[in-house]
XYZ file of C-alpha atoms in Angstrom:
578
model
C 67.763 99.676 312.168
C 65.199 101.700 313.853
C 62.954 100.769 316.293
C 59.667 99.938 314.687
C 61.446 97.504 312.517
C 63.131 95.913 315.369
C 60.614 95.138 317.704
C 58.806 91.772 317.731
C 55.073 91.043 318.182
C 52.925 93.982 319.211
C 55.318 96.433 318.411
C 58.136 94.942 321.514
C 61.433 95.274 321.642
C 63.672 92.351 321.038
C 66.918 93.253 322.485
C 68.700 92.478 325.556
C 66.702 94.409 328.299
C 63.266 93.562 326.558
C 63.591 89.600 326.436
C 64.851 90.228 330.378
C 62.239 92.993 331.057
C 64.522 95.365 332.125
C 66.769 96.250 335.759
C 64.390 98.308 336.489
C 61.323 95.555 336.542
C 63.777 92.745 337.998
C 62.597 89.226 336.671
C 59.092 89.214 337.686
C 58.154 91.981 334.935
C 58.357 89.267 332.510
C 58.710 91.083 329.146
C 57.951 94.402 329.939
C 60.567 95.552 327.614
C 61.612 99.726 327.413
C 59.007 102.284 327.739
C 60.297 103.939 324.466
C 61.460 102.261 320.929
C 64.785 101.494 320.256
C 67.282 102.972 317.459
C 66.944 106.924 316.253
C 63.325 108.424 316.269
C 61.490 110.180 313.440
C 60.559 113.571 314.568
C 57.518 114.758 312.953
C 58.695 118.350 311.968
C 61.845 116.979 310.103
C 59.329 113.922 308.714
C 57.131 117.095 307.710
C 60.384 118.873 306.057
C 61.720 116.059 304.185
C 58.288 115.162 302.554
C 58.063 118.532 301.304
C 61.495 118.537 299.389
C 60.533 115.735 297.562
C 57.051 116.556 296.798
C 56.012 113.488 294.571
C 59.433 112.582 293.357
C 59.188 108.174 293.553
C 60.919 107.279 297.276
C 63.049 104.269 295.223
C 66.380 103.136 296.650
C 68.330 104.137 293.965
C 67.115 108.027 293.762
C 69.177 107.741 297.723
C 71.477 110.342 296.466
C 69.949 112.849 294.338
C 67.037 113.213 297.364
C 70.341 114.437 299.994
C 71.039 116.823 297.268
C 67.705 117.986 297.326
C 67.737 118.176 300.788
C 71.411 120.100 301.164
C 70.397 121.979 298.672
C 67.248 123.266 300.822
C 68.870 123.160 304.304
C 72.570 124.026 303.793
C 73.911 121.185 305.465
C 72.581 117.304 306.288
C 71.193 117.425 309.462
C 70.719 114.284 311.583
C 66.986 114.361 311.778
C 66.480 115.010 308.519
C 68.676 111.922 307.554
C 66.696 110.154 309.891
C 63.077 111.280 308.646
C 64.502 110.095 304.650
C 65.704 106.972 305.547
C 61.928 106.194 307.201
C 60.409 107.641 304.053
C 62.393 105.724 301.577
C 62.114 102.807 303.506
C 65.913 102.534 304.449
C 67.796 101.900 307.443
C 69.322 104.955 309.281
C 72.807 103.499 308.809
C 72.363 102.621 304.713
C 71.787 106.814 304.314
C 74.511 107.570 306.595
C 76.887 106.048 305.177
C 76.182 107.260 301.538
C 75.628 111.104 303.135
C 79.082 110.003 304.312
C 81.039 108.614 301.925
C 80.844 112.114 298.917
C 82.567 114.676 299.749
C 79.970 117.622 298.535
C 77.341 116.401 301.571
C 78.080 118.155 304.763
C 76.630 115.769 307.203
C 76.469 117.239 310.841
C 76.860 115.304 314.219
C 73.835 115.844 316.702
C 74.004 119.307 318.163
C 76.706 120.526 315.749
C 75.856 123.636 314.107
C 75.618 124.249 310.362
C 78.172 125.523 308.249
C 78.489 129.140 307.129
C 76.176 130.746 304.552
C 78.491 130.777 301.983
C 81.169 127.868 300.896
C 84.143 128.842 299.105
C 86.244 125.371 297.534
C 89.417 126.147 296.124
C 90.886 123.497 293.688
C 94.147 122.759 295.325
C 95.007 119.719 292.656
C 98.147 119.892 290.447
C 97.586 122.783 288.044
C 95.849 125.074 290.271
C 98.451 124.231 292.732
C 101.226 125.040 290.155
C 99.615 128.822 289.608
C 99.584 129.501 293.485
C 96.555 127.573 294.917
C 97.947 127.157 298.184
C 98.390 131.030 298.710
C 94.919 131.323 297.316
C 93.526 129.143 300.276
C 95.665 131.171 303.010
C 94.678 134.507 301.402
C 91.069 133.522 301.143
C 90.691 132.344 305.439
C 92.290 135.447 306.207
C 90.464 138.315 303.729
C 86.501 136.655 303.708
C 84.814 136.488 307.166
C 83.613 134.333 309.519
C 80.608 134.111 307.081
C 82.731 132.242 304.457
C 83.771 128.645 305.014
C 87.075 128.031 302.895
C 87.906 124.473 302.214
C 90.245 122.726 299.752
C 88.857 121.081 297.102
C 90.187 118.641 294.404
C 89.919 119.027 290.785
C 87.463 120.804 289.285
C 87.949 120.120 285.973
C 88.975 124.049 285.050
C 92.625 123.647 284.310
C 93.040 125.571 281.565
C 92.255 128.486 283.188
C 93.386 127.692 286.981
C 93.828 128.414 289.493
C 89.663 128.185 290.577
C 87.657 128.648 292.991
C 84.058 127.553 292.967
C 81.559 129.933 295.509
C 78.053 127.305 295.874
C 77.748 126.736 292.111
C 79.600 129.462 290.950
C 82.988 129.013 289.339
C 85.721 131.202 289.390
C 88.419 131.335 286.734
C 91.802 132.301 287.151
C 91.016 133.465 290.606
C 92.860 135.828 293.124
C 92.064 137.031 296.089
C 90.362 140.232 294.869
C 88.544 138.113 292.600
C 87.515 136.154 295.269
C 85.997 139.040 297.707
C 84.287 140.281 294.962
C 82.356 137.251 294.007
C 81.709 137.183 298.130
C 79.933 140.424 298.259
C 77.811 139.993 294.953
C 76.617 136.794 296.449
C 75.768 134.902 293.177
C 76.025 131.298 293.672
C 74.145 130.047 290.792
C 76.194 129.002 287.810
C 77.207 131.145 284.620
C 75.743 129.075 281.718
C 78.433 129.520 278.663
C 77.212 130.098 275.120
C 76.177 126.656 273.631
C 74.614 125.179 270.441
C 70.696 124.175 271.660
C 68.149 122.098 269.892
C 66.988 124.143 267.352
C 70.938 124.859 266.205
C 72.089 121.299 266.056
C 68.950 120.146 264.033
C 69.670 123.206 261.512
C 73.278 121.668 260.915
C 72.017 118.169 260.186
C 71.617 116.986 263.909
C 69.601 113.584 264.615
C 68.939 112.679 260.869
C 71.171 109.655 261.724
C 69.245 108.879 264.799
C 66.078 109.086 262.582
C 68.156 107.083 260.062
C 69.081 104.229 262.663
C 65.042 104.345 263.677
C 63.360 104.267 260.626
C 65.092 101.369 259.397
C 67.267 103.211 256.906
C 70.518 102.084 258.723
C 70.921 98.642 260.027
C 72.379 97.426 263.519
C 74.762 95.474 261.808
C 75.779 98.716 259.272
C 76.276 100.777 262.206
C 78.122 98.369 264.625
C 80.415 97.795 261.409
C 81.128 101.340 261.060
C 82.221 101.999 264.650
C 84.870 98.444 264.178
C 85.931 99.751 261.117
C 86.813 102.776 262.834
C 88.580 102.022 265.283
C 86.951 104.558 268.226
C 88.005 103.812 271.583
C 86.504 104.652 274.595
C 87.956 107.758 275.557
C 87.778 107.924 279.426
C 90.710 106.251 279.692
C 91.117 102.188 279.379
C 90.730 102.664 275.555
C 88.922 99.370 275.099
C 86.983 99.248 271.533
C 84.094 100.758 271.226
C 82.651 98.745 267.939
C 83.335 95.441 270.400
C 82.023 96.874 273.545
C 78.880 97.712 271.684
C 79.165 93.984 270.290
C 79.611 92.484 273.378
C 76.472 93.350 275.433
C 74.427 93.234 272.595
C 74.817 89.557 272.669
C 73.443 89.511 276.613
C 70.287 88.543 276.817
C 67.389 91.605 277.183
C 66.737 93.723 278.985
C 69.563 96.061 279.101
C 70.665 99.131 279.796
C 73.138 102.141 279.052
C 75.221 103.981 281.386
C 77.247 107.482 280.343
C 80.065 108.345 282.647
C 80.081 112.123 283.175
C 82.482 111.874 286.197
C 86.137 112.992 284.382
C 87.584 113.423 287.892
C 90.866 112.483 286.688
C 93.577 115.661 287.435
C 94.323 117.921 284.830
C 91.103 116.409 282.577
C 88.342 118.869 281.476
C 87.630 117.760 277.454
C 84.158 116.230 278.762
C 83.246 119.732 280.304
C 84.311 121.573 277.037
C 82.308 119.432 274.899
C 79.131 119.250 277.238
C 79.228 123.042 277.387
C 79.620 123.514 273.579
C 77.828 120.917 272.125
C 75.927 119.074 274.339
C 73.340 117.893 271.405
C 76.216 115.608 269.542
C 76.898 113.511 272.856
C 73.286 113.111 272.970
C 72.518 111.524 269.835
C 75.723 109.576 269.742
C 74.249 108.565 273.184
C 71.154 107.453 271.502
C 72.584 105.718 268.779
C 74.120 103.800 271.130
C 71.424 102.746 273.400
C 69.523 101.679 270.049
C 72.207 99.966 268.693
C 72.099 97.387 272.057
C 67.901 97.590 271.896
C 68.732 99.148 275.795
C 65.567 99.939 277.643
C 66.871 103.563 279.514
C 70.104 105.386 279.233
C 71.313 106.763 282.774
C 73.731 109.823 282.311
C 76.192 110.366 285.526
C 77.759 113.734 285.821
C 80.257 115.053 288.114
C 78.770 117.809 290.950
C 81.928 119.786 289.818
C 80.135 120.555 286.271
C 76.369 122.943 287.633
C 76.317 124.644 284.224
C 76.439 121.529 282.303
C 73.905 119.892 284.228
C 71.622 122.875 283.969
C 72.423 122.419 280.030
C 71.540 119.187 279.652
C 68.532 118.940 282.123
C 67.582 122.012 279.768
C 68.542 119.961 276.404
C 67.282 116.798 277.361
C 64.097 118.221 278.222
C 63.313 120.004 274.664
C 64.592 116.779 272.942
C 61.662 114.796 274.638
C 59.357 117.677 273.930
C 60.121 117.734 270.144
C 59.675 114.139 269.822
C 63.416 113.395 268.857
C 64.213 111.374 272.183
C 62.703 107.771 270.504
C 60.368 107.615 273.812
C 63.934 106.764 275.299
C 64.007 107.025 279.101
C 67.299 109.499 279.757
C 67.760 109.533 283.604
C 70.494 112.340 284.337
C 72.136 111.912 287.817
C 73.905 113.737 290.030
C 77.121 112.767 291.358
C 78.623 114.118 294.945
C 81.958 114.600 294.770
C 83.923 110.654 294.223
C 86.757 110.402 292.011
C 86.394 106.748 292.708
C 82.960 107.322 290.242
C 84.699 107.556 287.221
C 85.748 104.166 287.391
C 82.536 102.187 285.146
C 81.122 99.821 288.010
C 81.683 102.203 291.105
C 79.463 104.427 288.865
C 77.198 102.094 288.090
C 76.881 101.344 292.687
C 76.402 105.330 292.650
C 73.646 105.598 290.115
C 71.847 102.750 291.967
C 72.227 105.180 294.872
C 75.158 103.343 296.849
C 78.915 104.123 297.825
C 81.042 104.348 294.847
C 83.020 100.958 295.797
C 83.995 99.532 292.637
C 82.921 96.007 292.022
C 85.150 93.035 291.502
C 85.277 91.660 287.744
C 83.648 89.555 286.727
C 81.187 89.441 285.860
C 81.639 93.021 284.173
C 79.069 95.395 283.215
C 78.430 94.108 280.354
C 77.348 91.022 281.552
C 75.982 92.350 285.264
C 75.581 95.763 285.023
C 73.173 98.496 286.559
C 70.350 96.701 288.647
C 71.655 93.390 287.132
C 71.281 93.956 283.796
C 73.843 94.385 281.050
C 75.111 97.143 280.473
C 76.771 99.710 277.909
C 79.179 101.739 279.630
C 81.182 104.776 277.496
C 82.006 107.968 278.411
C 80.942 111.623 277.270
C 83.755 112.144 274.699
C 83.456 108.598 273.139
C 79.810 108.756 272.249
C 80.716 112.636 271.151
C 82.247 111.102 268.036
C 79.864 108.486 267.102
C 77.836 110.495 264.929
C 80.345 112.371 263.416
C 82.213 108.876 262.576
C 78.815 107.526 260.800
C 78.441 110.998 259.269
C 81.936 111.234 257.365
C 82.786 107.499 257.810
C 84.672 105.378 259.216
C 87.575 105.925 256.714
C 87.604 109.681 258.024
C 88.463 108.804 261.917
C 91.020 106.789 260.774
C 92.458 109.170 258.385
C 93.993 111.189 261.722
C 96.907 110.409 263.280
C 101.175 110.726 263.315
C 103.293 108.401 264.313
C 101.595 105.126 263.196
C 98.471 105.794 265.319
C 94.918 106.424 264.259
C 92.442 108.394 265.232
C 91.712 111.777 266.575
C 92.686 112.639 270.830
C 91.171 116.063 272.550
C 94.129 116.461 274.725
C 93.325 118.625 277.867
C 96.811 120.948 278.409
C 97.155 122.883 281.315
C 100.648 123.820 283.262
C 103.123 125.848 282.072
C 102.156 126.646 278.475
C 100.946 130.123 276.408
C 97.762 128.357 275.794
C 96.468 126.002 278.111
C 92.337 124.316 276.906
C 91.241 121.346 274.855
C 93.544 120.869 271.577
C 91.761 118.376 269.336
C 94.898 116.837 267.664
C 96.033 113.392 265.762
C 96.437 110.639 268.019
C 99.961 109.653 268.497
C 101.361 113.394 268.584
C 103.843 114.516 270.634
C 104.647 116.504 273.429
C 107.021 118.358 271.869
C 104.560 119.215 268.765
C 101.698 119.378 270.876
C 103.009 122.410 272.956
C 104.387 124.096 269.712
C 101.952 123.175 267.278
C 98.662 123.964 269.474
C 99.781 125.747 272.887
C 101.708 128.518 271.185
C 104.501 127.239 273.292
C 105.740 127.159 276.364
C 105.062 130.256 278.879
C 107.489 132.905 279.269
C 110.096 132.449 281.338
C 109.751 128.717 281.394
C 111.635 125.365 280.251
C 110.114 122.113 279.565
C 111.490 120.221 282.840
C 108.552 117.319 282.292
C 105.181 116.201 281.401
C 101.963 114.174 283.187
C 100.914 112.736 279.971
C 97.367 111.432 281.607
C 96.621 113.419 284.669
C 97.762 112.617 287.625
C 97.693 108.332 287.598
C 99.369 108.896 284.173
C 102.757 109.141 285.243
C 105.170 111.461 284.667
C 107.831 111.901 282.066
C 110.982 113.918 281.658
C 112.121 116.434 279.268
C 114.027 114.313 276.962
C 111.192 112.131 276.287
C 109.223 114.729 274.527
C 108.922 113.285 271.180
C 107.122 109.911 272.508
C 103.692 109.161 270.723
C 101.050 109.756 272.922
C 98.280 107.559 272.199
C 97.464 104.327 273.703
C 100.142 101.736 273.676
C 102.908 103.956 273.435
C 103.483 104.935 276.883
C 103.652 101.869 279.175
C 107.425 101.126 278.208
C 108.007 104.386 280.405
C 105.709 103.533 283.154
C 102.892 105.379 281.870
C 99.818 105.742 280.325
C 97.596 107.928 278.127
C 94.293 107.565 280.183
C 92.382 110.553 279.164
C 94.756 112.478 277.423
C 95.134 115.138 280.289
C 98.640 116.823 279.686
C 100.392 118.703 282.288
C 103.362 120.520 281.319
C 105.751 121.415 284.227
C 108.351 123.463 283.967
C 112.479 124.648 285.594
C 110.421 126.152 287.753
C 108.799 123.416 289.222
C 109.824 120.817 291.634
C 108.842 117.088 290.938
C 109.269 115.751 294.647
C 106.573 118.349 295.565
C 104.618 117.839 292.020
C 104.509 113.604 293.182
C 103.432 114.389 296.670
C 100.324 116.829 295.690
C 99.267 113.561 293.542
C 99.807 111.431 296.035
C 97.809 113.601 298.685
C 94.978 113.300 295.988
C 94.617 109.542 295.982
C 94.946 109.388 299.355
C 92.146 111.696 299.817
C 90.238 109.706 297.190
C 90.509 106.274 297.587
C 87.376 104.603 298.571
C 88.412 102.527 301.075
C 87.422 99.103 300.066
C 90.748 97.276 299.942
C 93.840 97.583 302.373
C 96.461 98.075 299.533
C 94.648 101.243 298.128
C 93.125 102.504 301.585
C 96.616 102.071 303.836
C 99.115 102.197 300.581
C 98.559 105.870 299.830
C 98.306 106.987 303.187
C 101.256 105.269 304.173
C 103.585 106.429 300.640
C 102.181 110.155 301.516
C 103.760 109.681 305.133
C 107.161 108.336 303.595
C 107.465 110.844 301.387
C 107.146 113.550 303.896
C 110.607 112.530 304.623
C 113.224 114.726 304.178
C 115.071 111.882 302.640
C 112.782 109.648 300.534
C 113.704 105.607 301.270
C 113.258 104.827 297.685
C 113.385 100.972 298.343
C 110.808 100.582 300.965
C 108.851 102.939 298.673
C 109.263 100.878 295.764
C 108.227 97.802 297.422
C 105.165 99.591 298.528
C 104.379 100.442 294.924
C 104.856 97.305 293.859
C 101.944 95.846 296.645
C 99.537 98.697 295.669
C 99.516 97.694 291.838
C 99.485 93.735 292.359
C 96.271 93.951 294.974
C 94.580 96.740 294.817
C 90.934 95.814 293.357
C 90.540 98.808 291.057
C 92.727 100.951 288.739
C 92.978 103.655 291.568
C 95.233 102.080 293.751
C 96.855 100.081 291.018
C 98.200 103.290 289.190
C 98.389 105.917 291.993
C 102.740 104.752 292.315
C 103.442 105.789 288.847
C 103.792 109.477 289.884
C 106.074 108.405 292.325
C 108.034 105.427 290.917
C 108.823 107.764 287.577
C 109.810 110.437 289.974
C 112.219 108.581 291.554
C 113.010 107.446 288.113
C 113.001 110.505 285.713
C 114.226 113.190 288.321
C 117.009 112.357 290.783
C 118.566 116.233 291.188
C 114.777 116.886 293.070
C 116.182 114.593 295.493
């Protein structure tokens, strides 16, 4: 708390020294108090600064976040006074922006007196398939061959799998890097993201794009038609818990008004990049399936949350979202598109939800859930990108269609992300309830030369992992927990003879450590404390398990409660990496 809204009557300090009037004065001063405020002071230049970045953007609480990216993005770095200055202009304690700036990992937030970081920062992905195709000789060869004017730092996913290992220079990605690669992008300088080839407005309309939306608001579809269709279907959110989307939809519709809708953009998840591909293809079908949804709850504003990995599909959509309110097709819908900062914890629904509204990403204790007490209060319609991807395309070709797909007794279509050791790593739209085995043959072109199916992460790096010999097991919802696992996203990540499983289990582990949000003592200590055990030479596989066991019964959110299974299957599946 800062002086001014400390002090007492007259503008006087109530602390200790005021309500004694100081050493100094002895006790005849009476209250004299300090001859300067107490708590941080505003100086007028960075006051001056700050009020210039955000020009007449609204000072509300919950923009907190997307105003320190404006002002990184203008300064380089997070500078003290400058935090300081905001938190006066938006009406906020000093502490409540500091620990925000604090808490994401993309805001470099400087001590007093520190200096600022180095023109140019250079993050190379070191999670599990970058760090299969060398990322850790990437890092070493990148601090020795760039310059003191290059600051090279590790970096967690990036959502760039399929073609890893990557780099990322400002905004700039870069795909299947090397170090040559890498002092090349250095001298040209370019920081700004390459913006793919993508299907705009004027494309997606031509194709039969939003005549359902204009369907749903005319009157020619009913609520009840369309919330019929997507039961009948069978769609399930897609970000990984798989709950219904038909009942979700169903659900918060039957909270009272007014409510919102909240799109989770933050696929942080290792070895998960189907969001990406779709957002920088065809970003206009997510959109109107987004729609569609909002109007099928009567929600007042749709917030969409993306990941800070993903520039060139925020430039898209800021782009896309912009022409769709311009040619009249946005229904006079509010569509706020925010900015995350780096927090795996984010893709879990009501962590999102605390970083839209411009908080830490602490995930909330349930319940109430979102649907009942959901952004600012309200309820709330939570799905990610990929599930309201499908929605018009299910209403389109019916509901009959969706469930058409499938093998194995499952239903529906899965965009599994592949990446590891296979010919063709990307996003392989496939029947739910494929295999492994057919997955890699069928749609990877098999494995890579040279290489032998040793095992599989069937959903990224909480999903477990699987051996060899377990190849032919439906992967779909369901069909995985007998083995420890789960499907979560569908991110698949083949490993190989040539890769070791103890080392595979400890780069997961290092990334929930690194991640975990720190709001309960089994996640927070748990993963910190399995990463230090197995360190060991010798792993002690009982303490460990016991350990597991703790982190899944009390941690408060899915993080902590499924970061083991990497370990506990590895201690399972492979006993000759011990």
């Amino acid at each position: 708390m800062d002086g001014a809204q400390a002090g007492g009557p007259a503008g006087q300090p109530m602390g200790r020294r005021g309500r004694e009037g100081g050493r100094e004065g002895g006790r005849e001063g009476g209250r004299e108090g300090r001859a300067f405020p107490k708590g941080r002071q505003v100086d007028p230049a960075a006051l001056d600064l700050v009020r210039e970045v955000l020009g007449d953007r609204a000072r509300d609480r919950d923009l907190l976040i997307e105003h320190l990216h404006l002002l990184q993005d203008s300064q380089g770095a997070l500078f003290p006074a400058h935090l300081a200055a905001l938190a006066q202009e938006m009406r906020l304690g000093f502490a409540e922006v500091y620990e925000v700036a604090t808490f994401y990992a993309h805001f470099d937030v400087l001590a007093d007196g520190e200096p600022p970081p180095p023109p140019l920062t250079l993050r190379v992905c070191d999670s599990i398939a970058c760090a299969l195709k060398g990322a850790d000789d990437l890092v070493r060869q990148a601090a020795e061959r760039l310059g003191e004017g290059v600051r090279v730092v590790r970096a967690p996913c990036m959502g760039r799998c399929d073609v890893a290992p990557t780099a990322e220079l400002g905004h700039r990605h870069i795909d299947r890097a090397d170090a040559a690669k890498l002092e090349a992008a250095v001298a040209a300088g370019d920081t700004h993201p390459e913006i793919p080839a993508y299907q705009d407005l004027a494309a997606y309309r031509a194709e039969g794009g939003y005549r359902i939306l204009g369907d749903c608001l005319s009157g020619r579809r009913s609520r009840d038609d369309i919330q019929g269709l997507l039961e009948h279907s069978g769609l399930r959110g897609l970000g990984g818990a798989g709950f219904v989307a038909g009942t979700k939809a169903r659900l918060v519709a039957q909270q009272p008004a007014p409510r919102l809708m909240a799109v989770n953009g933050d696929e942080g998840e290792p070895g998960t990049f189907k969001d990406r591909f779709y957002l920088e293809r065809r970003p206009h079908q997510m959109l109107e399936g987004m729609l569609i949804g909002a109007w099928l709850v009567e929600a007042d504003a749709i917030y969409l949350y993306l990941r800070d990995e993903y520039p060139a599909a925020r430039e898209i959509l800021s782009r896309e979202i912009t022409a769709l309110a311009e040619a009249g097709l946005g229904t006079g819908m509010p569509i706020h598109l925010r900015r995350g900062a780096g927090a795996y914890i984010c893709g879990e629904e009501s962590a999102m939800i605390e970083s839209i509204e411009g908080k830490r990403g602490l995930p909330r204790h349930k319940p109430p859930y979102p649907s009942q007490v959901g952004l600012f209060g309200r309820p709330t319609l939570t799905h990610n990108i990929e599930t309201v991807y499908w929605v018009p395309e299910i209403i389109a070709k019916g509901p009959d269609w969706w469930a058409s797909h499938g093998r194995n007794g499952r239903k529906g279509l899965r965009s599994y992300s592949v990446s590891g050791r296979v010919k063709e790593p990307g996003v392989k739209l496939a029947p739910a309830g494929i295999s492994l085995r057919e997955l890699v043959e069928e749609y990877c072109g098999g494995m890579a030369e040279g290489h032998r199916l040793k095992g599989y992460l069937p959903g990224g790096a909480s999903g477990g992992i699987l051996p060899a010999h377990l190849d032919r097991v439906p992967l779909d919802f369901g069909t995985l927990e007998q083995y420890g696992c789960f499907i979560g996203s569908a991110a698949v990540v083949v490993l190989s003879d040539r890769d070791n499983i103890r080392e595979v289990a400890q780069n997961l582990m290092a990334f929930f450590a690194d991640e975990s949000c720190g709001q309960c003592t089994p996640c927070r200590v748990g993963t910190e404390k399995a990463l230090a055990l197995m360190g060991a030479e010798v792993w002690d596989e009982v303490l460990l398990t016991e350990l597991s066991q703790a982190m899944r019964d009390a941690s408060i959110c899915g993080l902590g409660q499924a970061a083991p299974n990497p370990l506990v299957c590895a201690m399972q599946y492979f006993p000759e990496d011990f």
